[in-house]
Amino acid sequence: MLVKALNTAGISERDQEHAFQMVAAVLWLGNITFQAIGNGNNVEVVQCEAVINAASLMGCSANDLMLALSTRKIQAGKDKVVKSLTMQQAIDIRDAMAKFIYANLFDWIVDKINRSLAMGKEKTGRSINILDIYGFESFEKNSFEQFCINYANERLQQHCYRHLFKLEQEEYELDGIDWTKVDFQDNQECLDLFEKKPIGIISLLDEESNFDKATDLAFANKLKQHLKANPCYRGDREEFGIRHYAGEVIYDTSGFLNKNRDTVHPDTIQLLSSSSEDLLKLFASSFANQSKKTASSIHIEISDFQKQTVATKFKDVLFKLMQQLESTAPHFICCIKPNNKQVPGMYNNDLVFEQLRSYSLLEVVRISRSGYPTRMTHQEFCLRYGVLLPEDHERKDPLSMSVSILRKFDILPEMYRVGYTKLYFRVGQIVVLEEVRKQVLQGTLEVQKCYSGPHTPRHFHELKGVVIILQSFVRGEIARRQYKDSLESKQKDANKENDELLVAVLQIQSAIRCWLAQRHLNQLQKSKKLIQDRPKPAKKTTEVKNSSICFRINIFKNLVACCVKPVLAGLACRNFTFCCRRPRKAGFGG
C-alpha cells in the first residue's frame, strides 16, 4: 500500500529504495548502546550488529560512526582536541543524528510530492492547504511535545474567537449598528504567557537552552521567578502548570532543554558529508548552506553559529500558518470528546459540559441568535431586489431604495438593521424577499414565452434556410477547390513521367545510331578493301551496295524489336500518348 502511494505521488523506485534505506538506518541507530570506560565518566560504543548495519546503511565505516557517537572534536587554536563524551552526551548525539536524518527525509519526501503535483502548472495565487494537527492533549505526564501541541491549539482557538466574536462585533460597531456586546472568555493572557518577550515561556526556554550547563530544574525555577504574577501560570519545583482554554495542564520540565536544543554537532555533519550515500550528502550540504546563510546575516563565525531552537521554529511556522488563515474565509467545526479514555459508548457529562464551556459554545449560540448572519451592501441589495419596486417608483440612492423595498414587504424593523454601508438581516428574513423575487422572475419568463412563442418557429425556419444556403455554397466551393487541386497534381505527375520516358527513348535512339554508324563504318572499310584487292564490274558494285542497305535495315528492325518496343509498351501501360519529336529526315545510320 505504501509503495503504491509513493508510485502515485511520482516518486521513482530508486528514490523509494533510498527512503527505506534511511528509515532502516534510523531504526538501527536507535539500537546502538554505550558502555562506561575508565572512571565511568566517559563511554564507548558497544560493538554489535546495530553499529555494523547502521554504518552500512549510512554509507560509512563502523569505526567512523563509533567515533562520531562517542567523541567530540574541539578546535583549540590551530589544533584539534578529541574529547570523550559522557553517557548522556553520547545518547543525545545518537538521538540527534537519528532525528536529523529522519526530519530531513520527511522534508525531502514532501518536496518530491510537491514537485510532482506542481508539474506543468502555473501558480494562480489560489491554494488548498491541509492542516493536520493533534488536538488538545493532557496526560498524566506532559512534556515538551504536549507543550508545543497545546500552544498551537491555543493559537488556533484565538483565531476562532477572533472571527466568531471580535471581528463580528467590531463590524457591527464600525457600521453603526445598535448592538449589545456579548462577553466571551478570551485566551489572550494565555498566549502572552507563551509568546511575550522577553518574559515568556518560549523566550526563557530559548535563553536557558543557549547555556550548555543549564538544567531543567534551573529552567523551572526561572519560570517560577518571572511568571508567577500571570493568572494562567502555576509553578512548582520541577514542573509548571498552564491554565489553557480547555483546562489546566501540568508540564514536567524533564528533558525540556535537550528537546528544545535539538542540536546537530559538526562531527555529525562531517560524517554525513563523507558518506557514500548521495541522500545523506544532500542533507548535510543543505544544513551547512543554511547555517552559512544565517551566520553571515548576523556577522558571526560558522563555528559560533547557534541553531534556531525547536520552540522558536515552531512559533515561526505557527505565525506563518496564522497569516495564511487570516487571508481565508474560515468555517469552524467544533468536535467534542465524549470521554478521555478513548472508549466507544462512554459519555462523560462533566467532561462534555466542561468542553462546551471552555470552547465558549454557549456564547457562540448567543451571538448567532442575536446577530445578523446575512449581510449585503446597499448596492448589492438594490441590484438584486430592485425589480420588486414598481416602475413608477422614484429611483434614488441605493440606501433609500433599500429602505423602500423593506417597507413595501413589511419586513419587521427588529429583523434587520441598516448600517452605513450594509444591510444586516436575522436568520430567515431574506427568504421572504427571495420568494417574491422568484415569483416576479417567473412571471417575467411567462410574458417572454407568450411573446416569443409565435415568432420563434418562423424565425427558426428562416434562420435554418439561410444556414442551408451557406452550407451548400461552402461545400460547393470546397469541392471545386479539391477537384482543381487534384487535376493539377495529376498533370504534374504525368508530365514528370513523360519527361523521364522521353529522355530514356532519346538515349536509346542515340545509342542505336552510334552503334549503327560504327557498324556501317566497319563494313565500308571492309568493302573498300575488297574492292581494292579485286575489282569487280559496275553491276556487281551496285549489288553490294543494295546488299549493304538491306543488311542495315535488318539490323534496325532487330534493334527496334529489342529496345524500342518495350519502351513503347511501358508508355501504353501508363495510358500516356508518346510522340517522338525527332525530325523525320534524320535516319538511323545515315
PDB file of C-alpha atoms in Angstrom, residues 182-299:
ATOM      1  CA  VAL A 182     -21.572  39.636  24.087  1.00  0.00           C
ATOM      2  CA  ASP A 183     -18.796  38.817  26.550  1.00  0.00           C
ATOM      3  CA  PHE A 184     -16.665  35.723  25.996  1.00  0.00           C
ATOM      4  CA  GLN A 185     -13.694  34.003  27.582  1.00  0.00           C
ATOM      5  CA  ASP A 186     -10.645  35.429  25.803  1.00  0.00           C
ATOM      6  CA  ASN A 187      -7.392  33.446  25.903  1.00  0.00           C
ATOM      7  CA  GLN A 188      -5.059  36.359  25.125  1.00  0.00           C
ATOM      8  CA  GLU A 189      -3.443  36.184  28.580  1.00  0.00           C
ATOM      9  CA  CYS A 190      -2.552  32.537  27.985  1.00  0.00           C
ATOM     10  CA  LEU A 191      -0.987  33.398  24.616  1.00  0.00           C
ATOM     11  CA  ASP A 192       1.021  36.198  26.237  1.00  0.00           C
ATOM     12  CA  LEU A 193       2.317  33.624  28.697  1.00  0.00           C
ATOM     13  CA  PHE A 194       3.720  31.651  25.754  1.00  0.00           C
ATOM     14  CA  GLU A 195       4.881  34.418  23.407  1.00  0.00           C
ATOM     15  CA  LYS A 196       5.613  37.583  25.371  1.00  0.00           C
ATOM     16  CA  LYS A 197       9.140  38.974  25.066  1.00  0.00           C
ATOM     17  CA  PRO A 198      11.445  38.989  26.918  1.00  0.00           C
ATOM     18  CA  ILE A 199       9.481  37.366  29.742  1.00  0.00           C
ATOM     19  CA  GLY A 200       7.572  34.488  28.173  1.00  0.00           C
ATOM     20  CA  ILE A 201       7.915  30.733  28.438  1.00  0.00           C
ATOM     21  CA  ILE A 202       9.402  30.355  24.936  1.00  0.00           C
ATOM     22  CA  SER A 203      11.829  33.271  25.406  1.00  0.00           C
ATOM     23  CA  LEU A 204      13.008  31.952  28.782  1.00  0.00           C
ATOM     24  CA  LEU A 205      13.314  28.430  27.362  1.00  0.00           C
ATOM     25  CA  ASP A 206      15.498  29.662  24.482  1.00  0.00           C
ATOM     26  CA  GLU A 207      17.617  31.679  26.886  1.00  0.00           C
ATOM     27  CA  GLU A 208      18.331  28.650  29.066  1.00  0.00           C
ATOM     28  CA  SER A 209      18.907  26.432  26.026  1.00  0.00           C
ATOM     29  CA  ASN A 210      21.857  28.596  24.962  1.00  0.00           C
ATOM     30  CA  PHE A 211      23.799  27.567  28.088  1.00  0.00           C
ATOM     31  CA  ASP A 212      25.355  24.105  27.962  1.00  0.00           C
ATOM     32  CA  LYS A 213      25.414  23.802  31.752  1.00  0.00           C
ATOM     33  CA  ALA A 214      21.801  24.873  32.230  1.00  0.00           C
ATOM     34  CA  THR A 215      19.465  22.285  33.756  1.00  0.00           C
ATOM     35  CA  ASP A 216      15.761  21.611  33.564  1.00  0.00           C
ATOM     36  CA  LEU A 217      15.445  22.410  37.266  1.00  0.00           C
ATOM     37  CA  ALA A 218      17.046  25.818  36.723  1.00  0.00           C
ATOM     38  CA  PHE A 219      14.592  26.432  33.892  1.00  0.00           C
ATOM     39  CA  ALA A 220      11.623  25.578  36.141  1.00  0.00           C
ATOM     40  CA  ASN A 221      12.903  27.944  38.846  1.00  0.00           C
ATOM     41  CA  LYS A 222      13.363  30.719  36.286  1.00  0.00           C
ATOM     42  CA  LEU A 223       9.776  30.332  35.107  1.00  0.00           C
ATOM     43  CA  LYS A 224       8.529  30.481  38.664  1.00  0.00           C
ATOM     44  CA  GLN A 225      10.594  33.591  39.334  1.00  0.00           C
ATOM     45  CA  HIS A 226       9.382  35.619  36.323  1.00  0.00           C
ATOM     46  CA  LEU A 227       5.865  34.347  35.586  1.00  0.00           C
ATOM     47  CA  LYS A 228       4.247  33.828  38.978  1.00  0.00           C
ATOM     48  CA  ALA A 229       2.177  37.018  38.543  1.00  0.00           C
ATOM     49  CA  ASN A 230       0.415  35.690  35.421  1.00  0.00           C
ATOM     50  CA  PRO A 231      -3.035  34.285  36.329  1.00  0.00           C
ATOM     51  CA  CYS A 232      -2.639  31.492  33.750  1.00  0.00           C
ATOM     52  CA  TYR A 233       0.594  30.169  35.307  1.00  0.00           C
ATOM     53  CA  ARG A 234       1.188  27.925  38.297  1.00  0.00           C
ATOM     54  CA  GLY A 235       4.732  26.849  39.176  1.00  0.00           C
ATOM     55  CA  ASP A 236       6.231  24.003  41.201  1.00  0.00           C
ATOM     56  CA  ARG A 237       9.700  22.588  41.819  1.00  0.00           C
ATOM     57  CA  GLU A 238      10.235  20.509  38.653  1.00  0.00           C
ATOM     58  CA  GLU A 239       7.004  21.252  36.829  1.00  0.00           C
ATOM     59  CA  PHE A 240       4.689  24.082  35.923  1.00  0.00           C
ATOM     60  CA  GLY A 241       1.013  24.399  35.084  1.00  0.00           C
ATOM     61  CA  ILE A 242      -0.767  26.447  32.408  1.00  0.00           C
ATOM     62  CA  ARG A 243      -4.460  27.271  32.548  1.00  0.00           C
ATOM     63  CA  HIS A 244      -5.485  26.660  28.935  1.00  0.00           C
ATOM     64  CA  TYR A 245      -8.873  27.416  27.412  1.00  0.00           C
ATOM     65  CA  ALA A 246      -9.678  23.686  27.734  1.00  0.00           C
ATOM     66  CA  GLY A 247      -8.430  23.335  31.304  1.00  0.00           C
ATOM     67  CA  GLU A 248      -5.214  23.294  33.306  1.00  0.00           C
ATOM     68  CA  VAL A 249      -2.294  21.125  32.178  1.00  0.00           C
ATOM     69  CA  ILE A 250       0.766  20.296  34.308  1.00  0.00           C
ATOM     70  CA  TYR A 251       4.056  20.022  32.366  1.00  0.00           C
ATOM     71  CA  ASP A 252       7.123  18.111  33.561  1.00  0.00           C
ATOM     72  CA  THR A 253      10.277  20.114  32.731  1.00  0.00           C
ATOM     73  CA  SER A 254      12.462  16.987  32.463  1.00  0.00           C
ATOM     74  CA  GLY A 255      14.064  16.959  29.014  1.00  0.00           C
ATOM     75  CA  PHE A 256      12.705  20.370  28.005  1.00  0.00           C
ATOM     76  CA  LEU A 257      16.134  21.897  27.311  1.00  0.00           C
ATOM     77  CA  ASN A 258      17.547  18.978  25.319  1.00  0.00           C
ATOM     78  CA  LYS A 259      14.399  18.629  23.225  1.00  0.00           C
ATOM     79  CA  ASN A 260      14.367  22.350  22.565  1.00  0.00           C
ATOM     80  CA  ARG A 261      18.040  22.497  21.545  1.00  0.00           C
ATOM     81  CA  ASP A 262      17.899  19.602  19.085  1.00  0.00           C
ATOM     82  CA  THR A 263      21.486  20.466  18.128  1.00  0.00           C
ATOM     83  CA  VAL A 264      23.402  18.637  15.431  1.00  0.00           C
ATOM     84  CA  HIS A 265      27.120  18.512  16.221  1.00  0.00           C
ATOM     85  CA  PRO A 266      29.600  19.452  13.438  1.00  0.00           C
ATOM     86  CA  ASP A 267      31.130  15.959  13.727  1.00  0.00           C
ATOM     87  CA  THR A 268      27.760  14.502  12.716  1.00  0.00           C
ATOM     88  CA  ILE A 269      27.549  16.785   9.674  1.00  0.00           C
ATOM     89  CA  GLN A 270      31.130  15.887   8.731  1.00  0.00           C
ATOM     90  CA  LEU A 271      30.331  12.164   8.979  1.00  0.00           C
ATOM     91  CA  LEU A 272      27.254  12.522   6.780  1.00  0.00           C
ATOM     92  CA  SER A 273      29.175  14.661   4.269  1.00  0.00           C
ATOM     93  CA  SER A 274      31.764  11.898   3.810  1.00  0.00           C
ATOM     94  CA  SER A 275      29.076   9.247   3.308  1.00  0.00           C
ATOM     95  CA  SER A 276      28.851   7.315   0.056  1.00  0.00           C
ATOM     96  CA  GLU A 277      25.073   7.779   0.074  1.00  0.00           C
ATOM     97  CA  ASP A 278      24.016  10.755  -2.051  1.00  0.00           C
ATOM     98  CA  LEU A 279      20.923  11.396   0.058  1.00  0.00           C
ATOM     99  CA  LEU A 280      22.918  11.880   3.267  1.00  0.00           C
ATOM    100  CA  LYS A 281      25.357  14.149   1.422  1.00  0.00           C
ATOM    101  CA  LEU A 282      22.385  16.222   0.273  1.00  0.00           C
ATOM    102  CA  PHE A 283      21.066  16.534   3.834  1.00  0.00           C
ATOM    103  CA  ALA A 284      24.467  17.583   5.164  1.00  0.00           C
ATOM    104  CA  SER A 285      25.126  20.131   2.408  1.00  0.00           C
ATOM    105  CA  SER A 286      21.659  21.679   2.819  1.00  0.00           C
ATOM    106  CA  PHE A 287      22.227  22.069   6.551  1.00  0.00           C
ATOM    107  CA  ALA A 288      25.693  23.573   6.026  1.00  0.00           C
ATOM    108  CA  ASN A 289      24.420  26.050   3.422  1.00  0.00           C
ATOM    109  CA  GLN A 290      21.569  27.139   5.674  1.00  0.00           C
ATOM    110  CA  SER A 291      23.984  27.591   8.571  1.00  0.00           C
ATOM    111  CA  LYS A 292      26.307  29.728   6.447  1.00  0.00           C
ATOM    112  CA  LYS A 293      23.451  31.980   5.306  1.00  0.00           C
ATOM    113  CA  THR A 294      22.204  32.508   8.848  1.00  0.00           C
ATOM    114  CA  ALA A 295      25.679  33.040  10.254  1.00  0.00           C
ATOM    115  CA  SER A 296      26.684  35.564   7.577  1.00  0.00           C
ATOM    116  CA  SER A 297      23.445  37.522   8.076  1.00  0.00           C
ATOM    117  CA  ILE A 298      24.324  38.214  11.712  1.00  0.00           C
ATOM    118  CA  HIS A 299      28.106  38.523  11.182  1.00  0.00           C
TER     119      HIS A 299
END
